[in-house]
């Protein structure tokens, strides 16, 4: 009898919460949050991020993070200057070509989502490795769900609007 009551109560809770207790939704981030964000699995963190391009967030720490990904791919040889200029655009197009994505030169949700397929947890839960076996890869940290890149001697949050430390 107690088991039947427990099962009935559990079913009621699931029904009232819309099943949220049974499923975890994928990461959901946006430019409005101000930073490149992620929760739960690292391999679905970037597919819902804002667009980085020559006209959108073209000078930001988020662009610096993308440049580090491109360096890890061996596609970008410039300095990580947080500026989405011609070299970053060209490297982004090469990334899109390599992974059979539409080539538009912008790092939008589809391009960023493909890149996060190659993220792996490092030695601790806060270190994340982007290692394609090319050019040494790149390291990031995810602290309180915000991605950080190591740039100019410090860990910096991957902001869409800040260039502090670039």
PDB file of C-alpha atoms in Angstrom:
ATOM      1  CA  UNK A   1       0.000   0.000   0.000  1.00  0.00           C
ATOM      2  CA  UNK A   2       2.830   2.439   0.870  1.00  0.00           C
ATOM      3  CA  UNK A   3       4.562   1.617  -2.420  1.00  0.00           C
ATOM      4  CA  UNK A   4       1.389   2.417  -4.393  1.00  0.00           C
ATOM      5  CA  UNK A   5       1.010   5.759  -2.555  1.00  0.00           C
ATOM      6  CA  UNK A   6       4.652   6.634  -3.211  1.00  0.00           C
ATOM      7  CA  UNK A   7       4.318   5.798  -6.925  1.00  0.00           C
ATOM      8  CA  UNK A   8       1.157   7.889  -7.161  1.00  0.00           C
ATOM      9  CA  UNK A   9       2.857  10.842  -5.441  1.00  0.00           C
ATOM     10  CA  UNK A  10       5.903  10.576  -7.703  1.00  0.00           C
ATOM     11  CA  UNK A  11       3.702  10.507 -10.819  1.00  0.00           C
ATOM     12  CA  UNK A  12       1.848  13.592  -9.582  1.00  0.00           C
ATOM     13  CA  UNK A  13       5.118  15.483  -9.037  1.00  0.00           C
ATOM     14  CA  UNK A  14       6.374  14.592 -12.502  1.00  0.00           C
ATOM     15  CA  UNK A  15       3.057  15.658 -14.045  1.00  0.00           C
ATOM     16  CA  UNK A  16       2.997  18.971 -12.150  1.00  0.00           C
ATOM     17  CA  UNK A  17       6.592  19.873 -13.028  1.00  0.00           C
ATOM     18  CA  UNK A  18       6.220  18.883 -16.636  1.00  0.00           C
ATOM     19  CA  UNK A  19       8.715  16.077 -16.234  1.00  0.00           C
ATOM     20  CA  UNK A  20      11.557  18.411 -15.289  1.00  0.00           C
ATOM     21  CA  UNK A  21      12.602  16.058 -12.539  1.00  0.00           C
ATOM     22  CA  UNK A  22      13.179  13.327 -15.082  1.00  0.00           C
ATOM     23  CA  UNK A  23      15.148  15.253 -17.708  1.00  0.00           C
ATOM     24  CA  UNK A  24      17.918  17.829 -17.760  1.00  0.00           C
ATOM     25  CA  UNK A  25      17.628  20.348 -20.548  1.00  0.00           C
ATOM     26  CA  UNK A  26      20.654  21.063 -22.739  1.00  0.00           C
ATOM     27  CA  UNK A  27      22.782  24.131 -22.156  1.00  0.00           C
ATOM     28  CA  UNK A  28      21.033  27.335 -23.077  1.00  0.00           C
ATOM     29  CA  UNK A  29      23.161  30.426 -23.378  1.00  0.00           C
ATOM     30  CA  UNK A  30      22.997  33.649 -25.277  1.00  0.00           C
ATOM     31  CA  UNK A  31      24.754  36.935 -25.764  1.00  0.00           C
ATOM     32  CA  UNK A  32      22.362  38.486 -23.240  1.00  0.00           C
ATOM     33  CA  UNK A  33      24.136  36.515 -20.502  1.00  0.00           C
ATOM     34  CA  UNK A  34      27.274  38.454 -21.419  1.00  0.00           C
ATOM     35  CA  UNK A  35      29.689  35.519 -21.542  1.00  0.00           C
ATOM     36  CA  UNK A  36      30.291  32.209 -23.278  1.00  0.00           C
ATOM     37  CA  UNK A  37      28.532  29.867 -20.860  1.00  0.00           C
ATOM     38  CA  UNK A  38      28.035  26.187 -20.296  1.00  0.00           C
ATOM     39  CA  UNK A  39      26.511  23.717 -17.868  1.00  0.00           C
ATOM     40  CA  UNK A  40      26.452  19.946 -17.574  1.00  0.00           C
ATOM     41  CA  UNK A  41      28.094  18.239 -20.565  1.00  0.00           C
ATOM     42  CA  UNK A  42      30.874  20.303 -22.139  1.00  0.00           C
ATOM     43  CA  UNK A  43      30.018  18.952 -25.579  1.00  0.00           C
ATOM     44  CA  UNK A  44      26.795  20.946 -25.829  1.00  0.00           C
ATOM     45  CA  UNK A  45      28.028  24.225 -24.360  1.00  0.00           C
ATOM     46  CA  UNK A  46      28.711  26.349 -27.440  1.00  0.00           C
ATOM     47  CA  UNK A  47      25.961  25.436 -29.908  1.00  0.00           C
ATOM     48  CA  UNK A  48      23.672  28.138 -28.574  1.00  0.00           C
ATOM     49  CA  UNK A  49      26.168  30.975 -28.358  1.00  0.00           C
ATOM     50  CA  UNK A  50      25.990  34.304 -30.127  1.00  0.00           C
ATOM     51  CA  UNK A  51      27.658  35.069 -33.438  1.00  0.00           C
ATOM     52  CA  UNK A  52      31.265  36.214 -33.588  1.00  0.00           C
ATOM     53  CA  UNK A  53      32.202  37.894 -36.869  1.00  0.00           C
ATOM     54  CA  UNK A  54      33.739  40.999 -38.410  1.00  0.00           C
ATOM     55  CA  UNK A  55      30.480  42.831 -37.593  1.00  0.00           C
ATOM     56  CA  UNK A  56      29.251  41.091 -34.426  1.00  0.00           C
ATOM     57  CA  UNK A  57      31.277  41.094 -31.182  1.00  0.00           C
ATOM     58  CA  UNK A  58      34.286  41.649 -33.407  1.00  0.00           C
ATOM     59  CA  UNK A  59      36.496  42.868 -30.550  1.00  0.00           C
ATOM     60  CA  UNK A  60      35.871  40.843 -27.410  1.00  0.00           C
ATOM     61  CA  UNK A  61      37.284  38.174 -25.128  1.00  0.00           C
ATOM     62  CA  UNK A  62      34.763  35.782 -26.703  1.00  0.00           C
ATOM     63  CA  UNK A  63      36.578  36.358 -30.002  1.00  0.00           C
ATOM     64  CA  UNK A  64      39.852  35.684 -28.171  1.00  0.00           C
ATOM     65  CA  UNK A  65      38.501  32.305 -27.069  1.00  0.00           C
ATOM     66  CA  UNK A  66      37.528  31.531 -30.679  1.00  0.00           C
ATOM     67  CA  UNK A  67      41.017  32.529 -31.875  1.00  0.00           C
ATOM     68  CA  UNK A  68      42.502  30.053 -29.377  1.00  0.00           C
ATOM     69  CA  UNK A  69      40.257  27.309 -30.806  1.00  0.00           C
ATOM     70  CA  UNK A  70      41.462  28.196 -34.306  1.00  0.00           C
ATOM     71  CA  UNK A  71      45.084  28.084 -33.118  1.00  0.00           C
ATOM     72  CA  UNK A  72      44.391  24.662 -31.623  1.00  0.00           C
ATOM     73  CA  UNK A  73      43.132  23.589 -35.041  1.00  0.00           C
ATOM     74  CA  UNK A  74      46.325  24.864 -36.661  1.00  0.00           C
ATOM     75  CA  UNK A  75      44.269  27.278 -38.789  1.00  0.00           C
ATOM     76  CA  UNK A  76      45.211  30.604 -37.192  1.00  0.00           C
ATOM     77  CA  UNK A  77      48.791  31.779 -36.852  1.00  0.00           C
ATOM     78  CA  UNK A  78      48.190  35.320 -35.664  1.00  0.00           C
ATOM     79  CA  UNK A  79      48.333  36.569 -32.108  1.00  0.00           C
ATOM     80  CA  UNK A  80      45.287  36.197 -29.882  1.00  0.00           C
ATOM     81  CA  UNK A  81      44.319  39.864 -30.014  1.00  0.00           C
ATOM     82  CA  UNK A  82      40.539  39.469 -29.519  1.00  0.00           C
ATOM     83  CA  UNK A  83      39.898  41.125 -32.895  1.00  0.00           C
ATOM     84  CA  UNK A  84      37.806  39.291 -35.489  1.00  0.00           C
ATOM     85  CA  UNK A  85      39.718  40.615 -38.468  1.00  0.00           C
ATOM     86  CA  UNK A  86      40.578  39.174 -41.900  1.00  0.00           C
ATOM     87  CA  UNK A  87      42.919  36.469 -40.511  1.00  0.00           C
ATOM     88  CA  UNK A  88      40.302  35.238 -38.020  1.00  0.00           C
ATOM     89  CA  UNK A  89      37.621  35.286 -40.707  1.00  0.00           C
ATOM     90  CA  UNK A  90      39.818  33.294 -43.093  1.00  0.00           C
ATOM     91  CA  UNK A  91      40.691  30.764 -40.369  1.00  0.00           C
ATOM     92  CA  UNK A  92      36.984  30.459 -39.517  1.00  0.00           C
ATOM     93  CA  UNK A  93      36.186  29.724 -43.161  1.00  0.00           C
ATOM     94  CA  UNK A  94      38.913  27.054 -43.177  1.00  0.00           C
ATOM     95  CA  UNK A  95      37.388  25.533 -40.010  1.00  0.00           C
ATOM     96  CA  UNK A  96      33.955  25.501 -41.654  1.00  0.00           C
ATOM     97  CA  UNK A  97      35.381  23.887 -44.781  1.00  0.00           C
ATOM     98  CA  UNK A  98      37.272  21.257 -42.754  1.00  0.00           C
ATOM     99  CA  UNK A  99      34.089  20.194 -40.948  1.00  0.00           C
ATOM    100  CA  UNK A 100      31.708  20.525 -43.925  1.00  0.00           C
ATOM    101  CA  UNK A 101      29.758  23.450 -42.488  1.00  0.00           C
ATOM    102  CA  UNK A 102      28.213  26.323 -44.446  1.00  0.00           C
ATOM    103  CA  UNK A 103      31.079  28.742 -45.153  1.00  0.00           C
ATOM    104  CA  UNK A 104      30.188  32.261 -44.051  1.00  0.00           C
ATOM    105  CA  UNK A 105      33.296  33.239 -42.065  1.00  0.00           C
ATOM    106  CA  UNK A 106      31.326  33.778 -38.858  1.00  0.00           C
ATOM    107  CA  UNK A 107      31.533  31.690 -35.709  1.00  0.00           C
ATOM    108  CA  UNK A 108      27.833  31.210 -35.043  1.00  0.00           C
ATOM    109  CA  UNK A 109      25.927  28.462 -33.229  1.00  0.00           C
ATOM    110  CA  UNK A 110      26.560  25.777 -35.864  1.00  0.00           C
ATOM    111  CA  UNK A 111      30.293  26.495 -36.088  1.00  0.00           C
ATOM    112  CA  UNK A 112      30.761  26.900 -32.332  1.00  0.00           C
ATOM    113  CA  UNK A 113      28.626  23.801 -31.764  1.00  0.00           C
ATOM    114  CA  UNK A 114      30.940  21.776 -33.991  1.00  0.00           C
ATOM    115  CA  UNK A 115      33.965  23.074 -32.081  1.00  0.00           C
ATOM    116  CA  UNK A 116      32.556  22.037 -28.701  1.00  0.00           C
ATOM    117  CA  UNK A 117      32.425  18.439 -29.961  1.00  0.00           C
ATOM    118  CA  UNK A 118      36.194  18.423 -29.395  1.00  0.00           C
ATOM    119  CA  UNK A 119      36.188  19.674 -25.805  1.00  0.00           C
ATOM    120  CA  UNK A 120      37.374  17.250 -23.139  1.00  0.00           C
ATOM    121  CA  UNK A 121      37.645  17.584 -19.389  1.00  0.00           C
ATOM    122  CA  UNK A 122      41.211  18.143 -18.315  1.00  0.00           C
ATOM    123  CA  UNK A 123      42.881  17.002 -15.137  1.00  0.00           C
ATOM    124  CA  UNK A 124      40.247  18.693 -12.986  1.00  0.00           C
ATOM    125  CA  UNK A 125      36.619  19.576 -13.650  1.00  0.00           C
ATOM    126  CA  UNK A 126      37.442  23.256 -14.175  1.00  0.00           C
ATOM    127  CA  UNK A 127      40.065  22.711 -16.894  1.00  0.00           C
ATOM    128  CA  UNK A 128      38.801  21.967 -20.381  1.00  0.00           C
ATOM    129  CA  UNK A 129      41.048  20.811 -23.186  1.00  0.00           C
ATOM    130  CA  UNK A 130      40.487  21.582 -26.854  1.00  0.00           C
ATOM    131  CA  UNK A 131      42.905  19.114 -28.363  1.00  0.00           C
ATOM    132  CA  UNK A 132      42.709  18.113 -31.992  1.00  0.00           C
ATOM    133  CA  UNK A 133      46.275  16.776 -31.952  1.00  0.00           C
ATOM    134  CA  UNK A 134      47.249  19.773 -34.042  1.00  0.00           C
ATOM    135  CA  UNK A 135      49.405  22.677 -32.922  1.00  0.00           C
ATOM    136  CA  UNK A 136      49.213  21.927 -29.179  1.00  0.00           C
ATOM    137  CA  UNK A 137      45.490  22.518 -28.678  1.00  0.00           C
ATOM    138  CA  UNK A 138      44.055  25.061 -26.250  1.00  0.00           C
ATOM    139  CA  UNK A 139      43.020  25.106 -22.592  1.00  0.00           C
ATOM    140  CA  UNK A 140      40.008  26.794 -21.085  1.00  0.00           C
ATOM    141  CA  UNK A 141      38.404  26.896 -17.663  1.00  0.00           C
ATOM    142  CA  UNK A 142      34.718  26.808 -16.846  1.00  0.00           C
ATOM    143  CA  UNK A 143      34.149  28.594 -13.558  1.00  0.00           C
ATOM    144  CA  UNK A 144      30.587  29.028 -12.282  1.00  0.00           C
ATOM    145  CA  UNK A 145      29.422  28.073 -15.818  1.00  0.00           C
ATOM    146  CA  UNK A 146      31.470  30.848 -17.495  1.00  0.00           C
ATOM    147  CA  UNK A 147      34.283  29.951 -19.887  1.00  0.00           C
ATOM    148  CA  UNK A 148      37.672  31.573 -19.266  1.00  0.00           C
ATOM    149  CA  UNK A 149      40.703  31.801 -21.515  1.00  0.00           C
ATOM    150  CA  UNK A 150      44.296  32.279 -20.441  1.00  0.00           C
ATOM    151  CA  UNK A 151      45.564  35.442 -22.033  1.00  0.00           C
ATOM    152  CA  UNK A 152      48.442  37.766 -21.190  1.00  0.00           C
ATOM    153  CA  UNK A 153      49.239  36.051 -17.900  1.00  0.00           C
ATOM    154  CA  UNK A 154      45.729  35.749 -16.436  1.00  0.00           C
ATOM    155  CA  UNK A 155      42.487  33.765 -16.731  1.00  0.00           C
ATOM    156  CA  UNK A 156      39.859  36.033 -18.277  1.00  0.00           C
ATOM    157  CA  UNK A 157      36.109  35.409 -18.656  1.00  0.00           C
ATOM    158  CA  UNK A 158      35.066  35.024 -22.303  1.00  0.00           C
ATOM    159  CA  UNK A 159      32.916  38.144 -22.467  1.00  0.00           C
ATOM    160  CA  UNK A 160      31.015  39.296 -25.535  1.00  0.00           C
ATOM    161  CA  UNK A 161      31.581  42.942 -24.641  1.00  0.00           C
ATOM    162  CA  UNK A 162      34.786  43.227 -22.587  1.00  0.00           C
ATOM    163  CA  UNK A 163      38.267  43.459 -24.007  1.00  0.00           C
ATOM    164  CA  UNK A 164      40.013  43.795 -20.639  1.00  0.00           C
ATOM    165  CA  UNK A 165      43.320  41.999 -20.927  1.00  0.00           C
ATOM    166  CA  UNK A 166      43.368  41.727 -24.722  1.00  0.00           C
TER     167      UNK A 166
END
